[in-house]
Short mmCIF file of C-alpha atoms and ligand atoms in Angstrom, two decimals:
data_model
loop_
_atom_site.label_atom_id
_atom_site.label_comp_id
_atom_site.label_asym_id
_atom_site.label_seq_id
_atom_site.Cartn_x
_atom_site.Cartn_y
_atom_site.Cartn_z
CA UNK W 1 -37.79 1.11 -23.71
CA UNK W 2 -35.83 4.35 -24.14
CA UNK W 3 -32.90 4.30 -26.54
CA UNK W 4 -30.07 6.76 -27.04
CA UNK W 5 -27.65 7.15 -29.92
CA UNK W 6 -24.07 7.62 -28.72
CA UNK W 7 -20.81 8.17 -30.52
CA UNK W 8 -17.59 7.12 -28.84
CA UNK W 9 -14.11 5.84 -29.61
CA UNK W 10 -13.39 2.20 -28.88
CA UNK W 11 -9.87 0.89 -29.48
CA UNK W 12 -9.11 3.80 -31.84
CA UNK W 13 -12.28 3.30 -33.93
CA UNK W 14 -15.19 5.73 -33.89
CA UNK W 15 -18.42 3.86 -33.20
CA UNK W 16 -22.00 5.07 -33.28
CA UNK W 17 -24.33 2.82 -31.31
CA UNK W 18 -28.00 2.85 -30.34
CA UNK W 19 -28.16 1.76 -26.73
CA UNK W 20 -31.08 1.12 -24.39
CA UNK W 21 -30.82 3.47 -21.40
CA UNK W 22 -30.37 0.61 -18.95
CA UNK W 23 -27.52 -1.00 -20.92
CA UNK W 24 -24.13 -1.00 -19.24
CA UNK W 25 -20.87 -0.23 -21.01
CA UNK W 26 -19.97 -3.91 -20.49
CA UNK W 27 -23.15 -5.10 -22.22
CA UNK W 28 -22.61 -2.63 -25.06
CA UNK W 29 -19.04 -3.82 -25.68
CA UNK W 30 -20.00 -7.48 -25.69
CA UNK W 31 -23.45 -7.40 -27.29
CA UNK W 32 -23.33 -4.40 -29.66
CA UNK W 33 -19.66 -4.34 -30.65
CA UNK W 34 -18.88 -8.06 -30.24
CA UNK W 35 -15.84 -7.23 -28.15
CA UNK W 36 -16.12 -10.28 -25.94
CA UNK W 37 -12.61 -10.03 -24.49
CA UNK W 38 -14.05 -7.99 -21.63
CA UNK W 39 -15.69 -10.46 -19.24
CA UNK W 40 -18.73 -10.42 -17.00
CA UNK W 41 -17.83 -11.99 -13.65
CA UNK W 42 -20.19 -10.46 -11.13
CA UNK W 43 -22.03 -7.46 -12.63
CA UNK W 44 -21.52 -5.77 -9.29
CA UNK W 45 -18.18 -3.96 -9.25
CA UNK W 46 -16.48 -6.67 -7.22
CA UNK W 47 -14.41 -8.88 -9.53
CA UNK W 48 -12.77 -6.55 -12.08
CA UNK W 49 -13.14 -8.98 -15.04
CA UNK W 50 -14.98 -6.18 -16.86
CA UNK W 51 -12.26 -3.53 -16.36
CA UNK W 52 -11.67 -1.24 -19.35
CA UNK W 53 -9.99 2.13 -19.78
CA UNK W 54 -12.43 5.01 -19.96
CA UNK W 55 -10.72 8.27 -20.90
CA UNK W 56 -7.43 6.72 -19.81
CA UNK W 57 -8.53 5.48 -16.38
CA UNK W 58 -9.60 1.92 -15.48
CA UNK W 59 -13.27 1.53 -14.56
CA UNK W 60 -15.59 -1.41 -13.96
CA UNK W 61 -17.57 -1.39 -17.22
CA UNK W 62 -20.45 -3.19 -15.48
CA UNK W 63 -20.86 -0.07 -13.33
CA UNK W 64 -21.04 2.47 -16.16
CA UNK W 65 -24.10 3.14 -18.30
CA UNK W 66 -23.46 3.05 -22.04
CA UNK W 67 -25.54 6.24 -22.27
CA UNK W 68 -22.93 7.97 -20.11
CA UNK W 69 -20.22 7.22 -22.69
CA UNK W 70 -21.12 9.87 -25.28
CA UNK W 71 -17.77 11.20 -26.52
CA UNK W 72 -15.74 8.85 -24.32
CA UNK W 73 -12.56 7.04 -25.32
CA UNK W 74 -12.61 3.36 -24.37
CA UNK W 75 -9.80 0.83 -24.54
CA UNK W 76 -10.54 -2.86 -24.04
CA UNK W 77 -8.16 -5.82 -23.93
CA UNK W 78 -8.60 -6.13 -27.71
CA UNK W 79 -6.99 -2.70 -28.03
CA UNK W 80 -3.79 -3.48 -26.14
CA UNK W 81 -1.97 -5.52 -28.80
CA UNK W 82 -0.75 -3.45 -31.74
CA UNK W 83 -0.24 -4.88 -35.24
CA UNK W 84 -0.63 -8.41 -33.98
CA UNK W 85 2.05 -7.92 -31.32
CA UNK W 86 1.15 -8.27 -27.64
CA UNK W 87 1.80 -5.28 -25.37
CA UNK W 88 4.69 -5.48 -22.90
CA UNK W 89 2.40 -6.32 -19.98
CA UNK W 90 0.57 -9.01 -21.93
CA UNK W 91 3.81 -10.59 -23.05
CA UNK W 92 5.49 -10.43 -19.62
CA UNK W 93 2.51 -11.77 -17.66
CA UNK W 94 2.02 -14.64 -20.12
CA UNK W 95 5.72 -15.47 -19.91
CA UNK W 96 5.66 -15.36 -16.09
CA UNK W 97 2.83 -17.94 -16.05
CA UNK W 98 0.28 -15.40 -14.85
CA UNK W 99 -2.50 -16.78 -17.07
CA UNK W 100 -4.34 -20.00 -16.24
CA UNK W 101 -8.06 -20.13 -17.09
CA UNK W 102 -7.71 -16.58 -18.42
CA UNK W 103 -11.01 -15.23 -17.19
CA UNK W 104 -9.46 -12.47 -15.06
CA UNK W 105 -6.74 -11.74 -17.60
CA UNK W 106 -8.43 -9.07 -19.77
CA UNK W 107 -9.32 -6.95 -16.74
CA UNK W 108 -5.98 -7.66 -15.11
CA UNK W 109 -4.13 -6.48 -18.24
CA UNK W 110 -6.12 -3.24 -18.31
CA UNK W 111 -5.42 -2.52 -14.62
CA UNK W 112 -1.73 -3.33 -15.08
CA UNK W 113 -1.48 -1.17 -18.21
CA UNK W 114 -3.04 1.76 -16.36
CA UNK W 115 -0.72 1.24 -13.39
CA UNK W 116 2.45 1.32 -15.52
CA UNK W 117 1.10 4.39 -17.29
CA UNK W 118 0.79 6.36 -14.03
CA UNK W 119 3.70 4.71 -12.23
CA UNK W 120 6.34 3.16 -14.53
CA UNK W 121 8.31 1.72 -11.59
CA UNK W 122 5.85 0.28 -9.09
CA UNK W 123 6.85 -1.61 -5.95
CA UNK W 124 5.33 -5.04 -5.23
CA UNK W 125 2.97 -3.36 -2.78
CA UNK W 126 1.87 -0.80 -5.38
CA UNK W 127 1.25 -3.56 -7.92
CA UNK W 128 -0.87 -5.45 -5.41
CA UNK W 129 -2.83 -2.29 -4.54
CA UNK W 130 -3.49 -1.64 -8.24
CA UNK W 131 -5.01 -5.10 -8.75
CA UNK W 132 -7.03 -5.26 -5.52
CA UNK W 133 -10.15 -5.03 -7.67
CA UNK W 134 -9.12 -7.83 -10.06
CA UNK W 135 -9.93 -11.19 -8.54
CA UNK W 136 -8.11 -14.26 -9.83
CA UNK W 137 -9.24 -17.72 -8.75
CA UNK W 138 -6.35 -19.58 -10.39
CA UNK W 139 -2.88 -18.12 -10.14
CA UNK W 140 -2.56 -16.98 -6.55
CA UNK W 141 -1.49 -13.57 -7.94
CA UNK W 142 2.23 -14.20 -7.42
CA UNK W 143 3.02 -14.83 -11.08
CA UNK W 144 0.82 -11.95 -12.19
CA UNK W 145 2.71 -9.57 -9.88
CA UNK W 146 6.01 -10.94 -11.18
CA UNK W 147 4.88 -10.47 -14.76
CA UNK W 148 3.88 -6.86 -14.16
CA UNK W 149 7.24 -6.26 -12.47
CA UNK W 150 9.02 -7.71 -15.50
CA UNK W 151 6.95 -5.55 -17.84
CA UNK W 152 8.10 -2.46 -15.92
CA UNK W 153 11.70 -3.38 -16.77
CA UNK W 154 11.04 -3.91 -20.49
CA UNK S 1 -33.05 -20.38 -10.60
CA UNK S 2 -31.58 -17.09 -9.43
CA UNK S 3 -30.01 -15.13 -12.29
CA UNK S 4 -26.52 -14.30 -11.04
CA UNK S 5 -26.09 -11.56 -13.65
CA UNK S 6 -29.27 -9.57 -13.78
CA UNK S 7 -29.08 -6.52 -16.03
CA UNK S 8 -30.33 -3.17 -14.85
CA UNK S 9 -34.11 -2.93 -14.85
CA UNK S 10 -35.81 -0.80 -17.44
CA UNK S 11 -35.25 2.90 -16.73
CA UNK S 12 -34.66 6.22 -18.40
CA UNK S 13 -31.32 7.99 -18.25
CA UNK S 14 -31.72 11.74 -17.89
CA UNK S 15 -28.89 14.26 -18.05
CA UNK S 16 -30.11 17.73 -17.16
CA UNK S 17 -28.06 20.72 -18.32
CA UNK S 18 -28.76 23.05 -15.40
CA UNK S 19 -29.29 22.82 -11.65
CA UNK S 20 -32.75 24.39 -11.98
CA UNK S 21 -33.75 21.77 -14.55
CA UNK S 22 -32.36 18.98 -12.37
CA UNK S 23 -34.16 20.13 -9.21
CA UNK S 24 -37.42 20.61 -11.10
CA UNK S 25 -37.25 17.19 -12.72
CA UNK S 26 -36.41 15.47 -9.43
CA UNK S 27 -39.20 17.29 -7.59
CA UNK S 28 -41.77 16.53 -10.30
CA UNK S 29 -40.79 12.87 -10.33
CA UNK S 30 -40.41 12.50 -6.59
CA UNK S 31 -40.23 8.82 -5.71
CA UNK S 32 -39.58 7.65 -9.28
CA UNK S 33 -36.38 9.60 -10.09
CA UNK S 34 -33.03 9.46 -8.32
CA UNK S 35 -29.89 11.52 -8.79
CA UNK S 36 -26.67 9.61 -9.28
CA UNK S 37 -22.99 10.34 -9.72
CA UNK S 38 -20.71 7.28 -9.86
CA UNK S 39 -23.64 4.90 -9.65
CA UNK S 40 -21.61 2.44 -7.58
CA UNK S 41 -24.30 2.30 -4.91
CA UNK S 42 -27.34 2.93 -7.11
CA UNK S 43 -26.60 0.33 -9.78
CA UNK S 44 -26.00 -2.47 -7.28
CA UNK S 45 -29.25 -1.69 -5.49
CA UNK S 46 -31.17 -1.43 -8.76
CA UNK S 47 -29.84 -4.82 -9.87
CA UNK S 48 -30.70 -6.36 -6.53
CA UNK S 49 -34.23 -4.99 -6.83
CA UNK S 50 -34.02 -3.06 -3.54
CA UNK S 51 -34.14 0.24 -5.41
CA UNK S 52 -36.81 0.89 -8.04
CA UNK S 53 -36.82 4.01 -10.21
CA UNK S 54 -38.15 5.13 -13.58
CA UNK S 55 -35.46 7.77 -14.07
CA UNK S 56 -31.77 7.99 -13.20
CA UNK S 57 -30.68 11.61 -13.20
CA UNK S 58 -27.00 12.08 -14.01
CA UNK S 59 -25.68 15.06 -12.02
CA UNK S 60 -22.17 14.99 -13.53
CA UNK S 61 -22.78 17.79 -16.04
CA UNK S 62 -24.19 20.27 -13.52
CA UNK S 63 -22.49 23.53 -12.52
CA UNK S 64 -20.05 23.11 -9.65
CA UNK S 65 -20.10 19.32 -9.58
CA UNK S 66 -16.68 18.98 -11.21
CA UNK S 67 -14.97 21.50 -8.90
CA UNK S 68 -11.98 20.38 -6.84
CA UNK S 69 -10.28 23.41 -5.39
CA UNK S 70 -8.53 24.62 -2.26
CA UNK S 71 -8.78 28.15 -0.97
CA UNK S 72 -6.53 29.08 2.00
CA UNK S 73 -9.49 30.93 3.59
CA UNK S 74 -12.53 28.86 2.61
CA UNK S 75 -10.96 25.44 2.54
CA UNK S 76 -11.48 22.54 0.17
CA UNK S 77 -14.48 22.14 -2.12
CA UNK S 78 -15.11 18.74 -3.68
CA UNK S 79 -17.74 18.58 -6.41
CA UNK S 80 -20.29 15.76 -6.43
CA UNK S 81 -18.91 14.42 -9.72
CA UNK S 82 -15.27 14.21 -8.60
CA UNK S 83 -14.19 10.57 -8.27
CA UNK S 84 -12.35 9.50 -5.15
CA UNK S 85 -9.04 8.86 -6.95
CA UNK S 86 -8.95 12.49 -8.06
CA UNK S 87 -9.46 13.57 -4.45
CA UNK S 88 -6.89 11.16 -3.00
CA UNK S 89 -4.17 12.21 -5.47
CA UNK S 90 -4.84 15.98 -5.31
CA UNK S 91 -1.79 17.79 -3.94
CA UNK S 92 -3.82 20.17 -1.72
CA UNK S 93 -5.71 17.22 -0.25
CA UNK S 94 -2.46 15.39 0.46
CA UNK S 95 -0.92 18.54 1.99
CA UNK S 96 -3.86 19.75 4.11
CA UNK S 97 -6.28 16.82 4.48
CA UNK S 98 -4.11 13.67 4.38
CA UNK S 99 -6.70 11.87 6.56
CA UNK S 100 -9.30 12.36 3.81
CA UNK S 101 -6.94 10.85 1.21
CA UNK S 102 -6.44 7.93 3.60
CA UNK S 103 -10.19 7.40 4.03
CA UNK S 104 -10.85 7.67 0.27
CA UNK S 105 -8.08 5.19 -0.48
CA UNK S 106 -9.66 2.66 1.88
CA UNK S 107 -12.75 2.38 -0.34
CA UNK S 108 -13.12 -0.66 -2.60
CA UNK S 109 -10.63 -0.93 -5.49
CA UNK S 110 -8.72 1.49 -7.73
CA UNK S 111 -11.12 1.12 -10.65
CA UNK S 112 -14.19 1.55 -8.46
CA UNK S 113 -12.67 4.72 -6.98
CA UNK S 114 -12.49 6.13 -10.50
CA UNK S 115 -16.29 6.22 -10.37
CA UNK S 116 -17.22 6.34 -6.66
CA UNK S 117 -17.51 9.85 -5.22
CA UNK S 118 -17.29 11.35 -1.73
CA UNK S 119 -20.66 13.09 -2.13
CA UNK S 120 -22.21 9.78 -3.28
CA UNK S 121 -20.69 8.07 -0.24
CA UNK S 122 -22.29 10.72 1.99
CA UNK S 123 -25.70 10.86 0.25
CA UNK S 124 -25.94 7.09 0.31
CA UNK S 125 -25.96 7.47 4.11
CA UNK S 126 -24.74 3.96 4.77
CA UNK S 127 -23.57 3.40 8.34
CA UNK S 128 -20.43 1.93 6.72
CA UNK S 129 -19.54 4.90 4.48
CA UNK S 130 -15.76 5.13 4.80
CA UNK S 131 -15.31 8.83 4.02
CA UNK S 132 -18.22 10.12 6.11
CA UNK S 133 -16.52 10.12 9.53
CA UNK S 134 -13.50 12.07 8.31
CA UNK S 135 -15.71 14.62 6.55
CA UNK S 136 -17.72 14.99 9.79
CA UNK S 137 -14.63 15.43 11.93
CA UNK S 138 -13.43 18.06 9.44
CA UNK S 139 -16.76 19.94 9.88
CA UNK S 140 -17.88 19.38 6.28
CA UNK S 141 -20.78 21.40 4.91
CA UNK S 142 -22.84 20.29 1.89
CA UNK S 143 -23.71 22.81 -0.82
CA UNK S 144 -27.18 21.93 -2.04
CA UNK S 145 -29.48 23.12 -4.81
CA UNK S 146 -33.21 22.56 -4.41
CA UNK S 147 -36.45 23.89 -5.81
CA UNK S 148 -36.02 26.98 -3.57
CA UNK S 149 -32.46 27.63 -4.74
CA UNK S 150 -29.14 27.21 -2.93
CA UNK S 151 -28.58 26.30 0.72
CA UNK S 152 -25.94 24.72 2.94
CA UNK S 153 -26.33 21.72 5.23
CA UNK S 154 -23.68 20.90 7.85
CA UNK S 155 -22.83 17.23 7.78
CA UNK S 156 -23.50 16.80 11.50
CA UNK S 157 -27.20 17.51 10.92
CA UNK S 158 -27.53 15.62 7.62
CA UNK S 159 -28.24 12.00 8.59
CA UNK S 160 -31.57 10.71 9.88
CA UNK S 161 -30.96 6.96 9.79
CA UNK S 162 -29.54 4.24 7.55
CA UNK S 163 -30.08 5.47 3.98
CA UNK S 164 -32.05 8.47 5.20
CA UNK S 165 -30.97 12.12 5.09
CA UNK S 166 -32.58 15.55 5.43
CA UNK S 167 -32.48 16.01 1.62
CA UNK S 168 -35.87 16.99 0.19
CA UNK S 169 -37.44 16.12 -3.16
CA UNK S 170 -35.64 18.11 -5.84
CA UNK S 171 -32.41 18.48 -3.86
CA UNK S 172 -29.09 17.94 -5.60
CA UNK S 173 -25.87 18.10 -3.60
CA UNK S 174 -23.45 20.14 -5.69
CA UNK S 175 -20.36 19.73 -3.54
CA UNK S 176 -18.96 19.46 -0.05
CA UNK S 177 -16.81 22.15 1.52
CA UNK S 178 -14.31 21.22 4.21
CA UNK S 179 -13.07 24.30 6.11
CA UNK S 180 -9.33 24.88 6.46
CA UNK S 181 -8.18 22.35 9.09
CA UNK S 182 -6.99 23.73 12.46
CA UNK S 183 -3.26 24.51 12.58
CA UNK S 184 -1.15 21.46 13.39
CA UNK S 185 -3.93 18.96 12.68
CA UNK S 186 -2.99 15.29 12.50
CA UNK S 187 -5.61 12.77 11.38
CA UNK S 188 -5.91 9.07 10.57
CA UNK S 189 -8.57 6.66 9.35
CA UNK S 190 -8.56 3.09 10.63
CA UNK S 191 -10.67 0.55 8.83
CA UNK S 192 -11.28 -3.04 9.69
CA UNK S 193 -12.70 -5.13 6.84
CA UNK S 194 -12.88 -8.89 6.38
CA UNK S 195 -9.70 -8.54 4.39
CA UNK S 196 -7.10 -5.78 4.57
CA UNK S 197 -8.30 -4.00 1.44
CA UNK S 198 -11.34 -3.77 -0.79
CA UNK S 199 -14.16 -4.63 1.59
CA UNK S 200 -16.84 -2.64 3.37
CA UNK S 201 -15.82 -1.77 6.90
CA UNK S 202 -16.77 -3.86 9.91
CA UNK S 203 -15.61 -0.91 11.95
CA UNK S 204 -14.21 2.43 10.74
CA UNK S 205 -12.59 4.96 13.05
CA UNK S 206 -11.65 8.49 11.99
CA UNK S 207 -9.59 10.44 14.52
CA UNK S 208 -8.02 13.85 14.25
CA UNK S 209 -6.31 16.04 16.84
CA UNK S 210 -4.72 19.46 17.05
CA UNK S 211 -3.14 21.75 19.65
CA UNK S 212 -5.74 24.03 21.26
CA UNK S 213 -4.73 26.46 24.03
CA UNK S 214 -8.38 26.72 25.10
CA UNK S 215 -8.62 23.04 26.10
CA UNK S 216 -7.41 22.13 29.60
CA UNK S 217 -5.39 19.27 28.04
CA UNK S 218 -3.92 21.63 25.43
CA UNK S 219 -5.48 19.60 22.60
CA UNK S 220 -8.75 18.94 20.86
CA UNK S 221 -9.58 15.53 19.41
CA UNK S 222 -12.40 14.56 17.08
CA UNK S 223 -13.47 10.93 16.87
CA UNK S 224 -16.03 9.69 14.31
CA UNK S 225 -17.13 6.06 14.10
CA UNK S 226 -18.56 4.11 11.16
CA UNK S 227 -20.41 0.79 10.88
CA UNK S 228 -21.29 0.69 14.57
CA UNK S 229 -24.54 2.67 14.74
CA UNK S 230 -27.45 3.48 12.39
CA UNK S 231 -25.42 6.44 11.07
CA UNK S 232 -21.78 7.45 11.37
CA UNK S 233 -21.46 9.66 14.43
CA UNK S 234 -19.00 11.47 16.68
CA UNK S 235 -18.00 10.02 20.04
CA UNK S 236 -18.55 13.31 21.89
CA UNK S 237 -17.95 12.02 25.42
CA UNK S 238 -14.63 10.48 24.43
CA UNK S 239 -13.67 13.74 22.72
CA UNK S 240 -14.57 15.69 25.89
CA UNK S 241 -12.38 13.49 28.06
CA UNK S 242 -9.36 14.10 25.83
CA UNK S 243 -9.84 17.83 25.99
CA UNK S 244 -10.29 17.86 29.77
CA UNK S 245 -7.65 15.47 31.05
CA UNK S 246 -3.90 15.42 30.50
CA UNK S 247 -3.24 13.05 27.65
CA UNK S 248 -1.51 9.88 28.76
CA UNK S 249 -1.69 6.22 27.84
CA UNK S 250 -4.40 5.83 30.52
CA UNK S 251 -6.61 8.68 29.29
CA UNK S 252 -6.32 7.37 25.74
CA UNK S 253 -7.42 3.92 26.93
CA UNK S 254 -10.28 5.51 28.89
CA UNK S 255 -11.40 7.49 25.85
CA UNK S 256 -11.39 4.30 23.78
CA UNK S 257 -13.52 2.56 26.45
CA UNK S 258 -16.00 5.45 26.41
CA UNK S 259 -16.13 5.32 22.60
CA UNK S 260 -16.90 1.59 22.82
CA UNK S 261 -19.76 2.27 25.28
CA UNK S 262 -21.24 4.87 22.92
CA UNK S 263 -21.80 2.49 19.99
CA UNK S 264 -24.88 0.42 19.18
CA UNK S 265 -23.73 -1.98 16.47
CA UNK S 266 -25.67 -4.85 14.94
CA UNK S 267 -24.80 -8.46 14.16
CA UNK S 268 -24.42 -9.06 10.43
CA UNK S 269 -22.49 -11.19 7.96
CA UNK S 270 -19.40 -9.07 8.46
CA UNK S 271 -19.18 -9.27 12.22
CA UNK S 272 -21.09 -9.66 15.48
CA UNK S 273 -22.13 -6.70 17.61
CA UNK S 274 -19.83 -7.85 20.40
CA UNK S 275 -16.83 -8.12 18.08
CA UNK S 276 -17.58 -4.69 16.63
CA UNK S 277 -17.68 -3.12 20.11
CA UNK S 278 -14.31 -4.60 21.05
CA UNK S 279 -12.84 -3.50 17.73
CA UNK S 280 -14.13 0.04 18.26
CA UNK S 281 -12.18 0.11 21.51
CA UNK S 282 -9.00 -1.28 19.96
CA UNK S 283 -9.04 0.77 16.77
CA UNK S 284 -9.97 3.97 18.60
CA UNK S 285 -7.08 3.44 21.02
CA UNK S 286 -4.73 2.75 18.12
CA UNK S 287 -5.92 5.75 16.15
CA UNK S 288 -5.71 8.22 19.06
CA UNK S 289 -2.26 6.88 19.96
CA UNK S 290 -1.03 7.34 16.40
CA UNK S 291 -2.35 10.89 16.26
CA UNK S 292 -0.95 11.65 19.72
CA UNK S 293 2.50 10.27 18.86
CA UNK S 294 2.70 12.69 15.95
CA UNK S 295 1.22 15.64 17.87
CA UNK S 296 3.57 15.22 20.83
CA UNK S 297 6.70 14.73 18.73
C1 LIG R 301 -17.75 -3.49 -5.11
C2 LIG R 301 -18.07 -2.33 -4.24
C3 LIG R 301 -17.26 -2.06 -3.14
C4 LIG R 301 -17.54 -0.97 -2.32
N1 LIG R 301 -16.72 -0.73 -1.25
C5 LIG R 301 -16.95 0.33 -0.45
C6 LIG R 301 -16.07 0.62 0.65
O1 LIG R 301 -15.06 -0.05 0.88
N2 LIG R 301 -16.38 1.68 1.44
C7 LIG R 301 -17.48 2.48 1.21
O2 LIG R 301 -17.69 3.42 1.97
N3 LIG R 301 -18.31 2.23 0.17
C8 LIG R 301 -18.08 1.18 -0.66
N4 LIG R 301 -18.92 0.92 -1.71
C9 LIG R 301 -20.10 1.77 -1.90
C10 LIG R 301 -19.95 2.94 -2.89
O3 LIG R 301 -18.94 2.67 -3.83
C11 LIG R 301 -19.62 4.26 -2.19
O4 LIG R 301 -20.62 4.56 -1.26
C12 LIG R 301 -19.49 5.42 -3.19
O5 LIG R 301 -18.81 6.47 -2.56
C13 LIG R 301 -20.79 5.93 -3.75
O6 LIG R 301 -20.54 7.02 -4.63
P1 LIG R 301 -21.26 7.10 -6.05
O7 LIG R 301 -20.94 8.43 -6.61
O8 LIG R 301 -20.92 5.93 -6.87
O9 LIG R 301 -22.78 7.03 -5.57
P2 LIG R 301 -24.15 6.81 -6.41
O10 LIG R 301 -24.42 5.37 -6.53
O11 LIG R 301 -24.12 7.64 -7.63
O12 LIG R 301 -25.16 7.45 -5.38
C14 LIG R 301 -25.30 6.96 -4.06
C15 LIG R 301 -26.53 7.59 -3.38
O13 LIG R 301 -26.37 8.98 -3.24
C16 LIG R 301 -27.36 9.70 -3.97
N5 LIG R 301 -26.65 10.78 -4.64
C17 LIG R 301 -25.53 10.68 -5.41
N6 LIG R 301 -25.11 11.87 -5.82
C18 LIG R 301 -25.99 12.77 -5.32
C19 LIG R 301 -26.11 14.18 -5.39
N7 LIG R 301 -25.20 14.90 -6.06
N8 LIG R 301 -27.12 14.79 -4.75
C20 LIG R 301 -28.03 14.07 -4.06
N9 LIG R 301 -27.98 12.73 -3.94
C21 LIG R 301 -26.98 12.09 -4.56
C22 LIG R 301 -27.97 8.70 -4.92
O14 LIG R 301 -29.31 9.03 -5.21
C23 LIG R 301 -27.82 7.42 -4.16
O15 LIG R 301 -28.86 7.28 -3.24
C24 LIG R 301 -18.66 -0.14 -2.57
C25 LIG R 301 -19.47 -0.41 -3.69
C26 LIG R 301 -19.19 -1.48 -4.52
C27 LIG R 301 -20.05 -1.72 -5.71
S1 LIG R 302 -18.25 -7.90 -13.84
FE1 LIG R 302 -17.78 -5.86 -13.40
S2 LIG R 302 -16.67 -6.04 -11.59
FE2 LIG R 302 -17.32 -8.06 -11.90
S1 LIG R 303 -6.36 -17.07 -14.46
FE1 LIG R 303 -8.23 -17.95 -13.89
S2 LIG R 303 -9.15 -16.35 -12.78
FE2 LIG R 303 -7.18 -15.60 -13.11
#
């Protein structure tokens, strides 16, 4: 099995990791760095539970090879709260009742964070478009959309 | 028990530094190495076991693959490593090729489009590729590097069948060039999925039109259809009718009927052949009407 040593930034920390060539970014985060906030729902780019920021843009970490991440900057759900304080989106979505089982939440928070970064005042439609790739089996999306809308006002 | 989360099979990741190196490696390992860009098609097929390789060759560092530029004479060049979101939000694309932005935005989800590329969509040669029809109707030409050096391949002679193209061992597509669109062009992409967003197309219809004093009707239309034949293709007979006859509600309906007759869809989980045919007619009529309403304003 071929291995590669990569150095990257994950949630503001520089990490050097030896990764098998067939390891995905998702597997590296969970298995090598013990960042288990990022979830594996489908391993196929469909569900969005594995969404992380890669160089500032949300990607499905199950569809990225760890070996491709040399020099990359990654942010996972663990990197959203600062000094023990939830980010605005996390706080607003929790308050709006947008979290039930919580499995979609890490990916949802990353997509919402990226949306507000590129568009601080999204319409309902734009919010829904931004989370098309984040499936939620529990909430019916309504409360999540409301939470993201509230976060935009904060 | 079926493992619902298989990892990727054992393979080697290779990132060549030059086009020559990439072409050589791919030619030497013909059949066991595959180029990839976003990996959104490759990885799924590797996991499902339908694709088997020893080497995945990352083309994203190669010369020209990151280019995204518009030249008022040559047109738009989109590198093979440029993700769809970059294309869809580019101001030149929005100004000159809004139909391409529309087609790119119809693919999957926002985060997938940060990885998925137009060139990957084309090279994958799926009958359902959402950006292929628009690139065809815009007369796209692929810029390719192979073991014999550089060459160009027009998109309308690129596809051989589902998943099959004229690319040879060692070939890497560097970019696609879309010539400057004809003056006054209006274009749309209509996609029917099982849901309104984020699904592969059951039927995809790309239509563009522009004033043309050489056509008897005064206009030229291009109509490309996806998911309804082994490869995306242009409905040439329907296009001919719209250039020959005065454009009215009736000729538009006739053109849509002719487009429907030209397709050879299959039954699959996403829709029956019969349903697809009817939807080709309806979406083609809708798309031509939308383009015509803007052209005749
Ligand atoms: C969840 C999900 C949803 C999807 N939804 C859609 C959808 O709605 N519409 C749609 O059209 N597609 C969809 N797809 C398919 C896929 O995302 C697109 O086809 C995408 O454009 C592929 O681009 P890529 O760069 O990721 O391709 P890759 O996987 O990198 O490559 C695809 C193919 O092209 C070849 N290739 C790639 N780059 C080159 C090159 N430079 N030179 C030569 N050959 C090359 C590869 O060898 C491979 O055979 C979906 C995929 C997933 C996983
Ligand atoms: S686990 Fe990556 S999209 Fe589902
Ligand atoms: S809260 Fe359970 S999947 Fe979204």
